PDB file of C-alpha atoms in Angstrom:
ATOM      1  CA  MET A   1      46.482 146.079  99.409  1.00 40.00           C
ATOM      2  CA  LYS A   2      47.854 149.144 101.189  1.00 45.00           C
ATOM      3  CA  ALA A   3      51.573 149.458 101.827  1.00 44.00           C
ATOM      4  CA  LEU A   4      52.386 147.908 105.219  1.00 40.00           C
ATOM      5  CA  SER A   5      55.666 149.635 106.005  1.00 45.00           C
ATOM      6  CA  LEU A   6      54.100 152.403 108.083  1.00 43.00           C
ATOM      7  CA  THR A   7      52.183 149.965 110.304  1.00 47.00           C
ATOM      8  CA  VAL A   8      54.874 147.342 110.640  1.00 44.00           C
ATOM      9  CA  GLN A   9      57.928 149.475 111.295  1.00 50.00           C
ATOM     10  CA  PRO A  10      56.832 150.947 114.711  1.00 54.00           C
ATOM     11  CA  VAL A  11      56.097 147.422 115.990  1.00 58.00           C
ATOM     12  CA  LEU A  12      59.545 146.303 114.936  1.00 75.00           C
ATOM     13  CA  VAL A  13      61.188 149.251 116.576  1.00 80.00           C
ATOM     14  CA  ARG A  14      59.260 148.667 119.872  1.00 83.00           C
ATOM     15  CA  ASP A  15      60.038 144.947 119.800  1.00 87.00           C
ATOM     16  CA  SER A  16      63.731 145.667 119.259  1.00 90.00           C
ATOM     17  CA  ALA A  17      63.675 148.171 122.167  1.00 91.00           C
ATOM     18  CA  VAL A  18      61.952 145.551 124.464  1.00 91.00           C
ATOM     19  CA  ARG A  19      64.579 142.983 123.563  1.00 88.00           C
ATOM     20  CA  ILE A  20      67.506 145.390 124.176  1.00 91.00           C
ATOM     21  CA  LEU A  21      66.253 146.512 127.554  1.00 91.00           C
ATOM     22  CA  ARG A  22      65.218 143.025 128.620  1.00 88.00           C
ATOM     23  CA  ASN A  23      68.719 141.649 127.757  1.00 83.00           C
ATOM     24  CA  ALA A  24      70.386 144.509 129.632  1.00 86.00           C
ATOM     25  CA  ILE A  25      68.342 143.637 132.706  1.00 85.00           C
ATOM     26  CA  ILE A  26      68.848 139.889 132.381  1.00 77.00           C
ATOM     27  CA  SER A  27      72.596 140.153 131.876  1.00 72.00           C
ATOM     28  CA  GLY A  28      72.922 142.357 134.906  1.00 74.00           C
ATOM     29  CA  GLU A  29      74.185 145.259 132.811  1.00 82.00           C
ATOM     30  CA  ILE A  30      71.316 147.289 134.488  1.00 88.00           C
ATOM     31  CA  LYS A  31      71.288 146.304 138.158  1.00 84.00           C
ATOM     32  CA  PRO A  32      68.252 145.396 140.218  1.00 85.00           C
ATOM     33  CA  GLY A  33      66.866 148.507 141.991  1.00 87.00           C
ATOM     34  CA  THR A  34      68.052 150.911 139.208  1.00 92.00           C
ATOM     35  CA  ARG A  35      65.614 153.651 138.500  1.00 94.00           C
ATOM     36  CA  LEU A  36      64.673 153.919 134.853  1.00 95.00           C
ATOM     37  CA  ILE A  37      64.266 157.468 133.507  1.00 94.00           C
ATOM     38  CA  GLU A  38      62.221 157.974 130.356  1.00 93.00           C
ATOM     39  CA  ARG A  39      64.383 160.671 128.859  1.00 93.00           C
ATOM     40  CA  GLU A  40      67.540 158.508 129.282  1.00 94.00           C
ATOM     41  CA  LEU A  41      65.786 155.375 127.811  1.00 94.00           C
ATOM     42  CA  CYS A  42      64.633 157.399 124.803  1.00 93.00           C
ATOM     43  CA  ILE A  43      68.303 158.258 124.032  1.00 93.00           C
ATOM     44  CA  ALA A  44      69.782 154.860 124.854  1.00 92.00           C
ATOM     45  CA  LEU A  45      67.124 152.978 122.852  1.00 92.00           C
ATOM     46  CA  GLY A  46      66.605 155.498 120.106  1.00 90.00           C
ATOM     47  CA  VAL A  47      62.835 155.551 120.378  1.00 91.00           C
ATOM     48  CA  SER A  48      60.031 157.962 121.369  1.00 91.00           C
ATOM     49  CA  ARG A  49      58.648 158.443 124.848  1.00 92.00           C
ATOM     50  CA  GLY A  50      55.447 156.663 123.732  1.00 92.00           C
ATOM     51  CA  SER A  51      57.534 153.585 122.689  1.00 92.00           C
ATOM     52  CA  VAL A  52      59.479 153.757 125.965  1.00 93.00           C
ATOM     53  CA  ARG A  53      56.201 153.639 127.946  1.00 94.00           C
ATOM     54  CA  GLU A  54      55.115 150.623 125.940  1.00 94.00           C
ATOM     55  CA  VAL A  55      58.493 148.935 126.603  1.00 94.00           C
ATOM     56  CA  ILE A  56      58.108 149.576 130.328  1.00 95.00           C
ATOM     57  CA  ARG A  57      54.556 148.192 130.372  1.00 94.00           C
ATOM     58  CA  GLN A  58      55.765 145.023 128.563  1.00 92.00           C
ATOM     59  CA  LEU A  59      58.647 144.411 130.984  1.00 92.00           C
ATOM     60  CA  GLU A  60      56.438 145.303 133.919  1.00 92.00           C
ATOM     61  CA  ALA A  61      54.081 142.491 132.706  1.00 89.00           C
ATOM     62  CA  GLU A  62      57.074 140.167 132.694  1.00 86.00           C
ATOM     63  CA  ARG A  63      57.906 141.395 136.204  1.00 86.00           C
ATOM     64  CA  LEU A  64      61.315 142.540 135.234  1.00 89.00           C
ATOM     65  CA  ILE A  65      60.335 146.120 136.035  1.00 92.00           C
ATOM     66  CA  THR A  66      58.319 147.402 138.981  1.00 92.00           C
ATOM     67  CA  VAL A  67      56.642 150.801 138.932  1.00 92.00           C
ATOM     68  CA  GLU A  68      57.011 152.214 142.424  1.00 92.00           C
ATOM     69  CA  PRO A  69      55.180 155.235 143.916  1.00 90.00           C
ATOM     70  CA  ARG A  70      57.197 158.416 143.707  1.00 88.00           C
ATOM     71  CA  ARG A  71      60.115 156.598 142.059  1.00 90.00           C
ATOM     72  CA  GLY A  72      58.509 155.378 138.851  1.00 93.00           C
ATOM     73  CA  PRO A  73      59.800 152.314 137.026  1.00 95.00           C
ATOM     74  CA  VAL A  74      62.760 150.468 138.600  1.00 94.00           C
ATOM     75  CA  VAL A  75      64.449 147.177 137.800  1.00 91.00           C
ATOM     76  CA  THR A  76      62.802 144.618 140.047  1.00 87.00           C
ATOM     77  CA  ALA A  77      64.996 143.443 142.933  1.00 85.00           C
ATOM     78  CA  LEU A  78      64.075 139.986 144.160  1.00 88.00           C
ATOM     79  CA  SER A  79      63.837 139.198 147.888  1.00 90.00           C
ATOM     80  CA  VAL A  80      65.719 136.243 149.360  1.00 92.00           C
ATOM     81  CA  LYS A  81      62.397 134.365 149.595  1.00 94.00           C
ATOM     82  CA  GLN A  82      61.496 135.126 145.985  1.00 93.00           C
ATOM     83  CA  ILE A  83      64.863 133.822 144.897  1.00 93.00           C
ATOM     84  CA  SER A  84      64.490 130.642 146.955  1.00 95.00           C
ATOM     85  CA  ASP A  85      60.925 130.109 145.681  1.00 96.00           C
ATOM     86  CA  ILE A  86      61.948 130.478 142.031  1.00 95.00           C
ATOM     87  CA  TYR A  87      64.838 128.147 142.343  1.00 95.00           C
ATOM     88  CA  ASP A  88      62.588 125.539 144.076  1.00 96.00           C
ATOM     89  CA  ILE A  89      60.201 125.550 141.181  1.00 97.00           C
ATOM     90  CA  ARG A  90      63.036 125.525 138.661  1.00 96.00           C
ATOM     91  CA  MET A  91      64.432 122.450 140.393  1.00 97.00           C
ATOM     92  CA  MET A  92      61.226 120.492 140.133  1.00 97.00           C
ATOM     93  CA  LEU A  93      60.615 121.414 136.432  1.00 97.00           C
ATOM     94  CA  GLU A  94      64.216 121.118 135.175  1.00 97.00           C
ATOM     95  CA  ALA A  95      64.574 117.708 136.951  1.00 98.00           C
ATOM     96  CA  HIS A  96      61.377 116.565 135.284  1.00 98.00           C
ATOM     97  CA  VAL A  97      62.626 117.725 131.883  1.00 98.00           C
ATOM     98  CA  ALA A  98      66.000 115.881 132.395  1.00 98.00           C
ATOM     99  CA  GLN A  99      64.037 112.676 133.348  1.00 98.00           C
ATOM    100  CA  CYS A 100      61.686 112.941 130.364  1.00 98.00           C
ATOM    101  CA  PHE A 101      64.513 113.743 127.913  1.00 98.00           C
ATOM    102  CA  THR A 102      66.452 110.674 129.023  1.00 98.00           C
ATOM    103  CA  LYS A 103      63.403 108.576 128.299  1.00 98.00           C
ATOM    104  CA  VAL A 104      62.391 110.031 124.868  1.00 98.00           C
ATOM    105  CA  ALA A 105      65.563 111.343 123.225  1.00 98.00           C
ATOM    106  CA  THR A 106      66.839 109.547 120.161  1.00 98.00           C
ATOM    107  CA  ASP A 107      70.495 108.776 119.846  1.00 97.00           C
ATOM    108  CA  ALA A 108      70.792 111.674 117.377  1.00 98.00           C
ATOM    109  CA  GLN A 109      69.256 114.069 119.856  1.00 98.00           C
ATOM    110  CA  ILE A 110      71.599 112.972 122.596  1.00 98.00           C
ATOM    111  CA  GLU A 111      74.467 113.686 120.234  1.00 97.00           C
ATOM    112  CA  GLU A 112      73.121 117.147 119.620  1.00 98.00           C
ATOM    113  CA  LEU A 113      73.012 117.672 123.365  1.00 98.00           C
ATOM    114  CA  ARG A 114      76.565 116.364 123.564  1.00 97.00           C
ATOM    115  CA  LYS A 115      77.700 119.202 121.178  1.00 97.00           C
ATOM    116  CA  ILE A 116      76.345 121.824 123.568  1.00 97.00           C
ATOM    117  CA  TYR A 117      77.738 119.905 126.500  1.00 96.00           C
ATOM    118  CA  GLU A 118      81.253 119.828 125.033  1.00 96.00           C
ATOM    119  CA  LYS A 119      81.114 123.624 124.439  1.00 95.00           C
ATOM    120  CA  LEU A 120      79.966 124.083 127.964  1.00 94.00           C
ATOM    121  CA  ARG A 121      82.898 122.059 129.378  1.00 94.00           C
ATOM    122  CA  LEU A 122      85.259 124.237 127.375  1.00 95.00           C
ATOM    123  CA  ALA A 123      83.710 127.388 128.755  1.00 92.00           C
ATOM    124  CA  ILE A 124      83.977 126.013 132.256  1.00 91.00           C
ATOM    125  CA  HIS A 125      87.630 125.143 131.691  1.00 91.00           C
ATOM    126  CA  ALA A 126      88.231 128.699 130.443  1.00 92.00           C
ATOM    127  CA  HIS A 127      86.359 130.273 133.351  1.00 87.00           C
ATOM    128  CA  ASP A 128      84.191 132.008 130.768  1.00 88.00           C
ATOM    129  CA  ARG A 129      81.349 132.875 133.091  1.00 82.00           C
ATOM    130  CA  ALA A 130      79.183 134.614 130.518  1.00 81.00           C
ATOM    131  CA  GLY A 131      79.687 131.697 128.082  1.00 87.00           C
ATOM    132  CA  VAL A 132      78.847 129.227 130.829  1.00 88.00           C
ATOM    133  CA  LEU A 133      75.530 130.936 131.635  1.00 85.00           C
ATOM    134  CA  VAL A 134      74.530 131.047 127.974  1.00 86.00           C
ATOM    135  CA  LEU A 135      75.502 127.411 127.304  1.00 91.00           C
ATOM    136  CA  ILE A 136      73.729 126.096 130.403  1.00 91.00           C
ATOM    137  CA  GLN A 137      70.677 127.877 129.131  1.00 89.00           C
ATOM    138  CA  ASP A 138      71.161 126.290 125.653  1.00 92.00           C
ATOM    139  CA  PHE A 139      71.628 122.864 127.312  1.00 96.00           C
ATOM    140  CA  ASN A 140      68.336 123.144 129.165  1.00 94.00           C
ATOM    141  CA  ILE A 141      66.447 124.733 126.343  1.00 94.00           C
ATOM    142  CA  TYR A 142      67.382 121.953 123.899  1.00 97.00           C
ATOM    143  CA  MET A 143      66.180 119.350 126.340  1.00 98.00           C
ATOM    144  CA  GLY A 144      62.915 121.242 126.755  1.00 96.00           C
ATOM    145  CA  GLU A 145      62.461 121.404 122.995  1.00 96.00           C
ATOM    146  CA  VAL A 146      62.830 117.694 122.665  1.00 97.00           C
ATOM    147  CA  VAL A 147      60.454 116.968 125.571  1.00 97.00           C
ATOM    148  CA  ASP A 148      58.062 119.441 123.957  1.00 95.00           C
ATOM    149  CA  ASN A 149      55.932 120.395 127.039  1.00 96.00           C
ATOM    150  CA  GLU A 150      54.745 123.909 126.199  1.00 95.00           C
ATOM    151  CA  ALA A 151      53.519 124.699 129.739  1.00 96.00           C
ATOM    152  CA  ILE A 152      56.837 123.777 131.315  1.00 96.00           C
ATOM    153  CA  ARG A 153      58.809 125.517 128.592  1.00 93.00           C
ATOM    154  CA  ASP A 154      56.875 128.787 129.024  1.00 92.00           C
ATOM    155  CA  THR A 155      57.069 128.659 132.811  1.00 94.00           C
ATOM    156  CA  LEU A 156      60.831 128.050 132.854  1.00 93.00           C
ATOM    157  CA  GLY A 157      61.341 130.853 130.313  1.00 89.00           C
ATOM    158  CA  PHE A 158      59.522 133.236 132.620  1.00 87.00           C
ATOM    159  CA  LEU A 159      61.308 132.046 135.741  1.00 90.00           C
ATOM    160  CA  ASN A 160      64.793 132.074 134.150  1.00 86.00           C
ATOM    161  CA  ALA A 161      64.244 135.564 132.866  1.00 82.00           C
ATOM    162  CA  ARG A 162      63.344 136.749 136.420  1.00 84.00           C
ATOM    163  CA  ILE A 163      66.316 135.095 138.026  1.00 86.00           C
ATOM    164  CA  ALA A 164      68.855 135.796 135.231  1.00 80.00           C
ATOM    165  CA  SER A 165      70.625 138.731 136.918  1.00 78.00           C
ATOM    166  CA  VAL A 166      70.884 136.706 140.206  1.00 84.00           C
ATOM    167  CA  ARG A 167      72.423 133.845 138.280  1.00 83.00           C
ATOM    168  CA  ALA A 168      74.904 136.157 136.644  1.00 79.00           C
ATOM    169  CA  THR A 169      76.057 137.288 140.169  1.00 79.00           C
ATOM    170  CA  ALA A 170      75.899 133.854 141.800  1.00 82.00           C
ATOM    171  CA  VAL A 171      78.231 132.295 139.136  1.00 82.00           C
ATOM    172  CA  GLU A 172      80.892 134.593 140.503  1.00 78.00           C
ATOM    173  CA  ALA A 173      80.705 132.901 143.948  1.00 78.00           C
ATOM    174  CA  LYS A 174      83.996 131.251 144.968  1.00 79.00           C
ATOM    175  CA  GLY A 175      84.293 127.702 143.605  1.00 83.00           C
ATOM    176  CA  ARG A 176      80.885 127.754 141.915  1.00 86.00           C
ATOM    177  CA  ILE A 177      82.112 127.558 138.365  1.00 85.00           C
ATOM    178  CA  GLU A 178      84.453 124.607 139.196  1.00 85.00           C
ATOM    179  CA  ALA A 179      81.417 122.780 140.745  1.00 89.00           C
ATOM    180  CA  PHE A 180      79.575 123.017 137.429  1.00 87.00           C
ATOM    181  CA  ARG A 181      81.845 120.485 135.855  1.00 89.00           C
ATOM    182  CA  VAL A 182      81.040 117.670 138.303  1.00 93.00           C
ATOM    183  CA  GLU A 183      77.362 118.537 138.506  1.00 94.00           C
ATOM    184  CA  LEU A 184      76.876 118.685 134.698  1.00 94.00           C
ATOM    185  CA  ASP A 185      79.020 115.604 134.168  1.00 96.00           C
ATOM    186  CA  ASP A 186      76.647 113.677 136.417  1.00 97.00           C
ATOM    187  CA  ILE A 187      73.594 114.975 134.457  1.00 97.00           C
ATOM    188  CA  PHE A 188      75.040 114.184 131.071  1.00 97.00           C
ATOM    189  CA  ASN A 189      76.437 110.819 131.979  1.00 97.00           C
ATOM    190  CA  ALA A 190      73.052 109.722 133.380  1.00 98.00           C
ATOM    191  CA  ILE A 191      71.373 110.835 130.142  1.00 98.00           C
ATOM    192  CA  VAL A 192      73.855 108.870 128.008  1.00 97.00           C
ATOM    193  CA  ALA A 193      73.395 105.848 130.258  1.00 98.00           C
ATOM    194  CA  ARG A 194      69.608 106.125 129.772  1.00 98.00           C
ATOM    195  CA  LYS A 195      68.954 106.370 133.486  1.00 98.00           C
ATOM    196  CA  PRO A 196      66.023 108.773 133.894  1.00 98.00           C
ATOM    197  CA  LYS A 197      65.772 108.735 137.643  1.00 98.00           C
ATOM    198  CA  GLN A 198      69.503 109.325 137.928  1.00 98.00           C
ATOM    199  CA  ALA A 199      69.314 112.195 135.494  1.00 98.00           C
ATOM    200  CA  MET A 200      66.437 113.683 137.515  1.00 98.00           C
ATOM    201  CA  LYS A 201      68.375 113.459 140.778  1.00 98.00           C
ATOM    202  CA  ALA A 202      71.559 114.885 139.217  1.00 98.00           C
ATOM    203  CA  MET A 203      69.621 117.861 137.859  1.00 97.00           C
ATOM    204  CA  GLU A 204      68.069 118.386 141.325  1.00 97.00           C
ATOM    205  CA  THR A 205      71.573 118.435 142.871  1.00 96.00           C
ATOM    206  CA  TYR A 206      72.752 120.978 140.261  1.00 95.00           C
ATOM    207  CA  VAL A 207      69.799 123.354 140.694  1.00 95.00           C
ATOM    208  CA  ARG A 208      69.930 123.022 144.477  1.00 95.00           C
ATOM    209  CA  ALA A 209      73.581 123.988 144.535  1.00 93.00           C
ATOM    210  CA  ALA A 210      72.849 126.922 142.171  1.00 92.00           C
ATOM    211  CA  ARG A 211      70.088 128.009 144.536  1.00 93.00           C
ATOM    212  CA  ASP A 212      72.417 127.880 147.513  1.00 92.00           C
ATOM    213  CA  ALA A 213      75.001 130.000 145.743  1.00 90.00           C
ATOM    214  CA  ALA A 214      72.446 132.573 144.718  1.00 90.00           C
ATOM    215  CA  LEU A 215      71.003 132.801 148.243  1.00 92.00           C
ATOM    216  CA  SER A 216      74.441 133.174 149.709  1.00 89.00           C
ATOM    217  CA  VAL A 217      75.174 136.127 147.405  1.00 84.00           C
ATOM    218  CA  ALA A 218      71.731 137.652 148.089  1.00 85.00           C
ATOM    219  CA  ILE A 219      72.001 137.369 151.829  1.00 85.00           C
ATOM    220  CA  SER A 220      75.473 138.907 151.742  1.00 79.00           C
ATOM    221  CA  ASP A 221      74.247 141.809 149.622  1.00 72.00           C
ATOM    222  CA  ASP A 222      71.331 142.359 152.043  1.00 68.00           C
ATOM    223  CA  ARG A 223      73.693 142.523 154.992  1.00 71.00           C
ATOM    224  CA  ALA A 224      76.065 144.925 153.159  1.00 67.00           C
ATOM    225  CA  SER A 225      73.235 147.303 152.314  1.00 63.00           C
ATOM    226  CA  SER A 226      71.687 147.317 155.794  1.00 59.00           C
TER     227      SER A 226
END
């Protein structure tokens, strides 16, 4: 067999570059509306222009980047309607996952969820906003893994990637991080009590509140820029 290093390495480099740029967009490090310049990306990512173009194509397919006439690639900025629509779909899917998890999870799996939940409570208490966002994602991902619905898992992964920078901004809204404690307590307590419908309703309440906070920030930003 021929040596594989020459064919494997470029793929690894490209995938690493995709991951780095994706995370920078999702975390809000690169803001929505930012124009992406190939030369600067080559330097920042340490890859060739050909690799940068592949990265841009990949993230354009994920709808994190939009290629605009005369401007080229820019980080996608969501409209108020798009934000609302994404949160509405998230609310339905995440509520369904919470309901299903409550029905099917073993005691051991609920204990695993408790470990994430306790870390999340500590992050909320410490006002660690970045930690809260990561741990909420871990909390929901774990429930999704147990429920094991590939279609829902893939859809939520796509939606959460698109909305991630909005979530990072919305968590800064006054009183939002304090509200997490009550909302997440309600979700987890319903799961522990094995009350699927209550868990579903609690998750709906949490996502609806998150949507309202995100929309408030988005509308405020629109007004400030107009």
